[in-house]
Coordinates of C-alpha atoms (C1' of nucleotides) in Angstrom, one line a residue:
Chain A
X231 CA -6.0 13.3 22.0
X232 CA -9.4 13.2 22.7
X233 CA -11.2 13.9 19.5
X234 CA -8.5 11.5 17.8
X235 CA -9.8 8.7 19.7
X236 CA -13.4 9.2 19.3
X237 CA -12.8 9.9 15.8
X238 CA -10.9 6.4 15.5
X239 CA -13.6 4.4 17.7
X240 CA -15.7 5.8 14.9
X241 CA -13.5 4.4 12.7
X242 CA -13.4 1.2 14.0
X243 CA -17.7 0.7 13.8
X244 CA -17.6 -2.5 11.9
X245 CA -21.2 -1.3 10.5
X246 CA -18.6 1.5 8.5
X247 CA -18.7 -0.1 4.9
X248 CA -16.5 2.4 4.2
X249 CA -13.4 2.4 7.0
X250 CA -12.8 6.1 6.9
X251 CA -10.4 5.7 9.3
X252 CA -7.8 8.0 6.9
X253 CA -10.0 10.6 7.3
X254 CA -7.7 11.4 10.2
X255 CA -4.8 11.3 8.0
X256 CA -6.3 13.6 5.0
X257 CA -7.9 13.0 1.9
X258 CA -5.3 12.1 -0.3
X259 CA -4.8 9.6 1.9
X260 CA -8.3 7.9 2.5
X261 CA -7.6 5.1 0.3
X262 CA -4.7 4.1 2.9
X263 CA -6.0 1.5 4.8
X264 CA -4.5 -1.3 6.8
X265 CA -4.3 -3.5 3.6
X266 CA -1.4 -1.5 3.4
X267 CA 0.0 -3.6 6.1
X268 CA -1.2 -6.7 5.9
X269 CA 1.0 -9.6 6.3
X270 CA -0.3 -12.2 4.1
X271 CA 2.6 -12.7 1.5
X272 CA 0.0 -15.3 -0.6
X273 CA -2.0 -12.1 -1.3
X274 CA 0.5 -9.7 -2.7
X275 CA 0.8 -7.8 0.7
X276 CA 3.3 -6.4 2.7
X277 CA 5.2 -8.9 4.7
X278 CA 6.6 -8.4 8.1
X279 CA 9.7 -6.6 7.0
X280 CA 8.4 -4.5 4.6
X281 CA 5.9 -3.7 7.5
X282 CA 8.7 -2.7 9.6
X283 CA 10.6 -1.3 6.9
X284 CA 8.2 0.7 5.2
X285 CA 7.3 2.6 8.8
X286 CA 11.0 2.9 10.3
X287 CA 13.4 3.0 7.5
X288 CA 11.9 4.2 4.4
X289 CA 12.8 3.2 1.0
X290 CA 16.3 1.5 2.2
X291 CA 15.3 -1.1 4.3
X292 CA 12.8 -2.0 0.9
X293 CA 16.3 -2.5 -1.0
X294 CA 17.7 -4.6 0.6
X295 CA 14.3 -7.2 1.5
X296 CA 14.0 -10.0 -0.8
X297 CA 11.2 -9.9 -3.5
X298 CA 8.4 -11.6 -1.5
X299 CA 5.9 -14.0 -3.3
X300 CA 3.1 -12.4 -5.2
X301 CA 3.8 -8.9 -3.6
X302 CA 1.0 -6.6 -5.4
X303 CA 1.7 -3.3 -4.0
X304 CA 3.7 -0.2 -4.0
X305 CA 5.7 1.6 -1.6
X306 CA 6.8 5.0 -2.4
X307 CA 8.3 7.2 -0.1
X308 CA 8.0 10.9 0.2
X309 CA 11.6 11.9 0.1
X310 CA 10.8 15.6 0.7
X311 CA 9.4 14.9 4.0
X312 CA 10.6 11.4 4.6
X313 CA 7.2 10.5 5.4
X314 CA 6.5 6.9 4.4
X315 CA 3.4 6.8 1.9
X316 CA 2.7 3.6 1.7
X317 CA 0.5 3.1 -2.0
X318 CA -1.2 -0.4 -2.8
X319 CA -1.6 -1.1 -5.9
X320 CA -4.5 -3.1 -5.1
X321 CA -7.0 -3.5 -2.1
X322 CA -5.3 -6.4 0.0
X323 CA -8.4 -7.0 1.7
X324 CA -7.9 -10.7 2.1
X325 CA -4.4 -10.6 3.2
X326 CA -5.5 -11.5 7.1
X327 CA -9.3 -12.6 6.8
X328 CA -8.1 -15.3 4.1
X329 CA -5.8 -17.0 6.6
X330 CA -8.8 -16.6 9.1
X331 CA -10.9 -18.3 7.3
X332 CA -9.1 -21.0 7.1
X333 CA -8.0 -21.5 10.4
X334 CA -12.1 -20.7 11.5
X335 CA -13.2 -17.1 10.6
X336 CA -11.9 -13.9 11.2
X337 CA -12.2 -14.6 15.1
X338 CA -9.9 -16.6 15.0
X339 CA -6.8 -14.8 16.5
X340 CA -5.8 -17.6 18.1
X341 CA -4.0 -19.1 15.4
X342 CA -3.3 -16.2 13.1
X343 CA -0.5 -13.9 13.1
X344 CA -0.9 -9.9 12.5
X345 CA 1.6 -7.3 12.5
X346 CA 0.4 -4.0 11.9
X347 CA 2.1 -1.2 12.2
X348 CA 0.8 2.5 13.3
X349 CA 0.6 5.0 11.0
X350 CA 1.6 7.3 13.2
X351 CA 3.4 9.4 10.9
X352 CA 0.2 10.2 8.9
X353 CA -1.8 11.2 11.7
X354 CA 0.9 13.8 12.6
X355 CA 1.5 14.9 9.5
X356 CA -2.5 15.3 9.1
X357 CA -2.2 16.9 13.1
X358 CA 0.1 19.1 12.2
X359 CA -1.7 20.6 9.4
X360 CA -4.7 20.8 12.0
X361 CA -2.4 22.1 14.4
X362 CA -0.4 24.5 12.2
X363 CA -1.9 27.2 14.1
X364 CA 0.3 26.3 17.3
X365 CA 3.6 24.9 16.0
X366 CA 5.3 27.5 18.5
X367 CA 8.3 25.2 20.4
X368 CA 6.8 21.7 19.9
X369 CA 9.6 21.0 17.1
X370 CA 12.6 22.1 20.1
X371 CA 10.2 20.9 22.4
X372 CA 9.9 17.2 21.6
X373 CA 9.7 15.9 17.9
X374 CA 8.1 12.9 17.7
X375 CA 10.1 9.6 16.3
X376 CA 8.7 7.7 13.9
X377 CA 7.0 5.1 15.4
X378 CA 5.6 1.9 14.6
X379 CA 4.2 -0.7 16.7
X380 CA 3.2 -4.1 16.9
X381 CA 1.0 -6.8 19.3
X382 CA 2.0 -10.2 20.5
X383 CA 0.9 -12.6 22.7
X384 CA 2.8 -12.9 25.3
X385 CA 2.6 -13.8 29.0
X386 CA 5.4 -11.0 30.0
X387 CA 5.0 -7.2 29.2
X388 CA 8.6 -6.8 28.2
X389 CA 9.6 -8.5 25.7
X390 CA 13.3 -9.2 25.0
X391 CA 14.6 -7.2 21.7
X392 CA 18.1 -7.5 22.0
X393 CA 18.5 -3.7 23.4
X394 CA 18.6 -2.7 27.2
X395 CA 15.3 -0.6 28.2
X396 CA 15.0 1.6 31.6
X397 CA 11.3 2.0 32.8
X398 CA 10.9 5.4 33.3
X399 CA 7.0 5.5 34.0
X400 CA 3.8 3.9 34.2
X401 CA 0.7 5.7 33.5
X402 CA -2.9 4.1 33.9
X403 CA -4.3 3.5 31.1
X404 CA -8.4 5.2 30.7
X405 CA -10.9 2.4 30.6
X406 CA -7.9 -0.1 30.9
X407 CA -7.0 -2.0 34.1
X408 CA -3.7 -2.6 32.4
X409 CA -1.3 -0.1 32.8
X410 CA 0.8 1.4 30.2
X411 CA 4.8 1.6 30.5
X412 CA 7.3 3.3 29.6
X413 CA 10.5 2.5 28.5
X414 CA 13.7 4.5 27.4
X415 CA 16.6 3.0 25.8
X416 CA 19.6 3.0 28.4
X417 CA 22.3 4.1 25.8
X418 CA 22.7 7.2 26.8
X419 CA 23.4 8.3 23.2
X420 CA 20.2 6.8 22.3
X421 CA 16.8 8.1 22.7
X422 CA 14.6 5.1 21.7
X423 CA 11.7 5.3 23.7
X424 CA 8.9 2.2 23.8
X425 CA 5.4 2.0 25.5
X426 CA 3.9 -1.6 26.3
X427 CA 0.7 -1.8 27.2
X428 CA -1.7 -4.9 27.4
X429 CA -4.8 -5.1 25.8
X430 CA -7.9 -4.2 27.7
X431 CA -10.1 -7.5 26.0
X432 CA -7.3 -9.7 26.2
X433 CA -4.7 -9.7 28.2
X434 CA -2.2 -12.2 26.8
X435 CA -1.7 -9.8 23.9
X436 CA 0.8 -6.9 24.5
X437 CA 0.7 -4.3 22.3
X438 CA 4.8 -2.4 22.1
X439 CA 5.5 0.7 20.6
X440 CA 8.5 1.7 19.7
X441 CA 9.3 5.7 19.0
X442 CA 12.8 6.6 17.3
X443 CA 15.8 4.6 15.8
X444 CA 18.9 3.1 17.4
X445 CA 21.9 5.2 17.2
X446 CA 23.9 2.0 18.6
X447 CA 23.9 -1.7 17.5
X448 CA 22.1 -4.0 19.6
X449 CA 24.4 -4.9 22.7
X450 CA 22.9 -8.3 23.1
X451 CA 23.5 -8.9 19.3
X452 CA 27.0 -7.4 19.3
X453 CA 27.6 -10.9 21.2
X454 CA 25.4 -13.4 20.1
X455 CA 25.9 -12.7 16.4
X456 CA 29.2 -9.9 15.7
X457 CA 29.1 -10.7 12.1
X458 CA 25.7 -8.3 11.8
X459 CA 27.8 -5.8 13.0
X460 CA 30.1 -5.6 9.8
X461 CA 26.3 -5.2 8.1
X462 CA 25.8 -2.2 5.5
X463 CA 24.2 -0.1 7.7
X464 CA 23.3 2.7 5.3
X465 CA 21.3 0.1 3.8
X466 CA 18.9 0.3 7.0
X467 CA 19.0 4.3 7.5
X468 CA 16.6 6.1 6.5
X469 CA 18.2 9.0 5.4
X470 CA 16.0 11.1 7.6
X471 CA 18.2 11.5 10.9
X472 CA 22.0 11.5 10.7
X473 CA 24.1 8.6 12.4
X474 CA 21.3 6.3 12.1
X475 CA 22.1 2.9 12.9
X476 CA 21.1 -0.7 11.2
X477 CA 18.0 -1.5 12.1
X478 CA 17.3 0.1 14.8
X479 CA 13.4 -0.5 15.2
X480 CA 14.1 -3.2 12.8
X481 CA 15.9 -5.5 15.2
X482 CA 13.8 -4.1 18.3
X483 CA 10.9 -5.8 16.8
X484 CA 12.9 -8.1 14.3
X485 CA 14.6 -9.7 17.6
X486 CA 11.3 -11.0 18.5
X487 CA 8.7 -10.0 16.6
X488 CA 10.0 -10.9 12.7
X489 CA 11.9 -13.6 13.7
X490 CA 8.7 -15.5 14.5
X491 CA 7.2 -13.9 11.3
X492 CA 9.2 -15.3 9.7
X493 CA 8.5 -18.9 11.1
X494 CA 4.7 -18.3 10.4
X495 CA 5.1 -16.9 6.7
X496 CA 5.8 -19.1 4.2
X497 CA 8.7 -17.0 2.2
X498 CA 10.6 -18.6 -0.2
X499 CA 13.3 -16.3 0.8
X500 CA 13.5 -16.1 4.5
X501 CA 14.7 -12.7 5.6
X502 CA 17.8 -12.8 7.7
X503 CA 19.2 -9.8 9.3
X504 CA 22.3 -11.2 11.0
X505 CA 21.0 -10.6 14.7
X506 CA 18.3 -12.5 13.6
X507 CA 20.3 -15.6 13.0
X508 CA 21.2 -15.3 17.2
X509 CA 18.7 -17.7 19.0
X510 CA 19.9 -16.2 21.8
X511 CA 18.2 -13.0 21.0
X512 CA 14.7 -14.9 20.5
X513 CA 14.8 -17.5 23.1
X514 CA 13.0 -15.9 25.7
X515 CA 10.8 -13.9 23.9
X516 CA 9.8 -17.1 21.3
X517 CA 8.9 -18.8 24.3
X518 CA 6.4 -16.2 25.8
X519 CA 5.2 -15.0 23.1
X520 CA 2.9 -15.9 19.9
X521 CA 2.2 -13.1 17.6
X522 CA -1.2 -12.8 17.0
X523 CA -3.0 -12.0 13.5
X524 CA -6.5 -11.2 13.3
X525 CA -7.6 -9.2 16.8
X526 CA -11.2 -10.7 18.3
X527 CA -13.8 -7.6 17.4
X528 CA -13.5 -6.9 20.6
X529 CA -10.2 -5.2 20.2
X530 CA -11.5 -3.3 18.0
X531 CA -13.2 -0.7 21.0
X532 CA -10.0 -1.0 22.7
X533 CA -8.6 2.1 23.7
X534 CA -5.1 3.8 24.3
X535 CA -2.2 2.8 22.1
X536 CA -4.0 -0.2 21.2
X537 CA -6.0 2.2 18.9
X538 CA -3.5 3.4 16.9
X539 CA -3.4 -0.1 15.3
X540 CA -6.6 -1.9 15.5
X541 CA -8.5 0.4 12.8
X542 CA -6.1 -1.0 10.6
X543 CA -6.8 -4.4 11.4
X544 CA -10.3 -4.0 11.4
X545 CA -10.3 -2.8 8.4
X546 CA -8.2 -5.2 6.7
X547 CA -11.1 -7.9 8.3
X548 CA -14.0 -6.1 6.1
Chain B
dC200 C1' 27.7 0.3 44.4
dG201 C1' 25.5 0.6 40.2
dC202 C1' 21.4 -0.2 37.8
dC203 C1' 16.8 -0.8 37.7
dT204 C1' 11.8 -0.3 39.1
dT205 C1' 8.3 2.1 41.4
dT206 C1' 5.4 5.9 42.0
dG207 C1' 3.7 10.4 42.9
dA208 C1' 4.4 14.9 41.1
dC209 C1' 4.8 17.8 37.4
dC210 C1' 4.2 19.7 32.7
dG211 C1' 2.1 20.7 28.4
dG212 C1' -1.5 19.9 25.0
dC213 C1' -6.2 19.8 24.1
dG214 C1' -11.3 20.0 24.5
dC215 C1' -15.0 22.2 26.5
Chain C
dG275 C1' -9.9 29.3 32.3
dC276 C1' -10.4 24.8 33.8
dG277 C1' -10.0 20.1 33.9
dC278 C1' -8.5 15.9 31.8
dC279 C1' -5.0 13.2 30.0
dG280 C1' -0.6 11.5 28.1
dG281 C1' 4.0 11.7 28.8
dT282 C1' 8.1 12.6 31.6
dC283 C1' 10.8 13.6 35.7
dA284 C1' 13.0 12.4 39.8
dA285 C1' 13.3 10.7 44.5
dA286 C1' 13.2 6.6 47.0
dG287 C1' 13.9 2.0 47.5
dG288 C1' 15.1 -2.8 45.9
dC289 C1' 18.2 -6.1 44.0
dG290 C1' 22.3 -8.5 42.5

DNA sequence: CGCCTTTGACCGGCGC
DNA sequence: GCGCCGGTCAAAGGCG
């Protein structure tokens, strides 16, 4: 845990021409950078959904998103080992900084919008290679959910996403006097976890992370909108996991997060999930919370979850 | 009474 | 082997 962080504050020196943050991830690999993720549908990158889609549910949830504007990328998906590989076409380096410069330079997180996602699944794959020495009971142990994460600003840690969370810790975060939660999705059939933590250089922005898929529908979107539940739900799975729900991370973050992406994004083709339609669902959230773009440089050094996402970011700035 | 949060203890991984 | 750290457990208490 250690070494990956140092290695990623590394990373994260803005004086790195080169962003070798995928060195953590492997060499095939090092060309992966955040551009991957950026959110900028004028520049041909990933939007929101994709961002979501790409991370949590693979190639399906790609199907079924409507062609953005000018995308300029390619997502291709590893079937063998339903990892997402995630393959640009083209360096989207002005996906993020473009709308910052605009709206006053690339410090200007005020008034952008970001939603990066972890590449989580890269790092492990690259950690287990590292670690293939001591595999031993860590797959019956506790395999890891994909996971994919995002940062908003908001005034409360936890957000509203439709779904019912349990806290079932809080751990202190190192170097951070915000603590880090920890949530656990109270289906009992489900095993969604999701960490929120706040970020040490600025507080209004929480940064969630959710870990695993929905093996239920959303109870609060059930109500507000029981037309999403008649939705093609293989379209969302990601053929990975059996019983996979719709969009299970998808409408965790969707609920909140892409419903105001999709306010801030100027798609011809607004994505609509069903839930999404619910503004039940994104009341309370909406209100708190204003999804930020571009991160000040000072996330950058931020530690804990928060650097799971910020290389990406930082890169996407250079 | 059921559900949730709080919080200290515990466990396992990892670096030194 | 030791200590640190992230993540989880579970008892206790609060709240509606």
């Amino acid at each position: 845990m250690e070494s990956k962080r140092s290695v990623k504050v590394e990373d994260l020196n803005p004086s790195s021409s080169s962003f070798s943050d995928h060195n953590l991830v492997g060499g095939n690999n090092s060309h992966r950078g955040l551009e991957d993720y950026s959110v900028d549908g004028e520049n041909g990158s990933l939007g929101f959904m994709e961002l979501l889609g790409v991370q949590a549910f693979g190639p399906s949830v790609l199907d079924m998103l409507p062609v953005l504007p000018n995308q300029n990328r390619t997502c291709t998906v590893d079937q063998d080992s339903s990892e997402v590989v995630n393959t640009p076409a083209t360096p989207i380096l002005s996906s993020i900084s473009s709308e910052s410069s605009g709206a006053g330079g690339p410090n200007d997180e005020q008034t952008k919008e970001v939603l990066d996602e972890v590449d989580e699944e890269e790092e492990e794959q690259k950690q287990k290679t590292k670690k293939q020495l001591k595999p031993k009971n860590m797959s019956q142990k506790r395999q890891r959910e994909q996971r994919f994460a995002f940062m908003t600003r908001s005034e409360v840690d936890h957000l509203e996403d439709g779904y019912r969370w349990r806290k079932y810790g809080q751990k202190a975060v190192k170097n951070s006097p915000f603590p880090r939660s920890y949530y656990r999705c109270t289906n009992a059939s489900c095993s969604v976890k999701k960490r929120i933590e706040r970020c040490l250089y600025d507080p209004t922005i929480v940064m969630t992370t959710y870990e695993g898929q929905h093996t239920h529908p959303s109870p609060l979107m059930s109500r507000a909108n029981p037309a999403a539940e008649l939705m093609p739900r293989s379209k969302f799975s990601t053929g990975e996991s059996a019983a996979i729900f719709v969009p299970s991370p998808l409408q965790m973050s969707l609920s909140s997060a892409a419903a105001e992406y999709q306010v801030h994004c100027n798609y011809s083709t607004p994505l609509n999930f069903g839930f999404m339609g619910s503004t039940n669902i994104n009341s309370a959230a909406s209100a708190h919370q204003k999804r930020i773009c571009t991160p000040p440089s000072a996330l950058i050094t931020d530690y804990g979850l928060l650097q799971d996402i910020v290389p990406s970011i930082v890169r996407k700035e250079e």
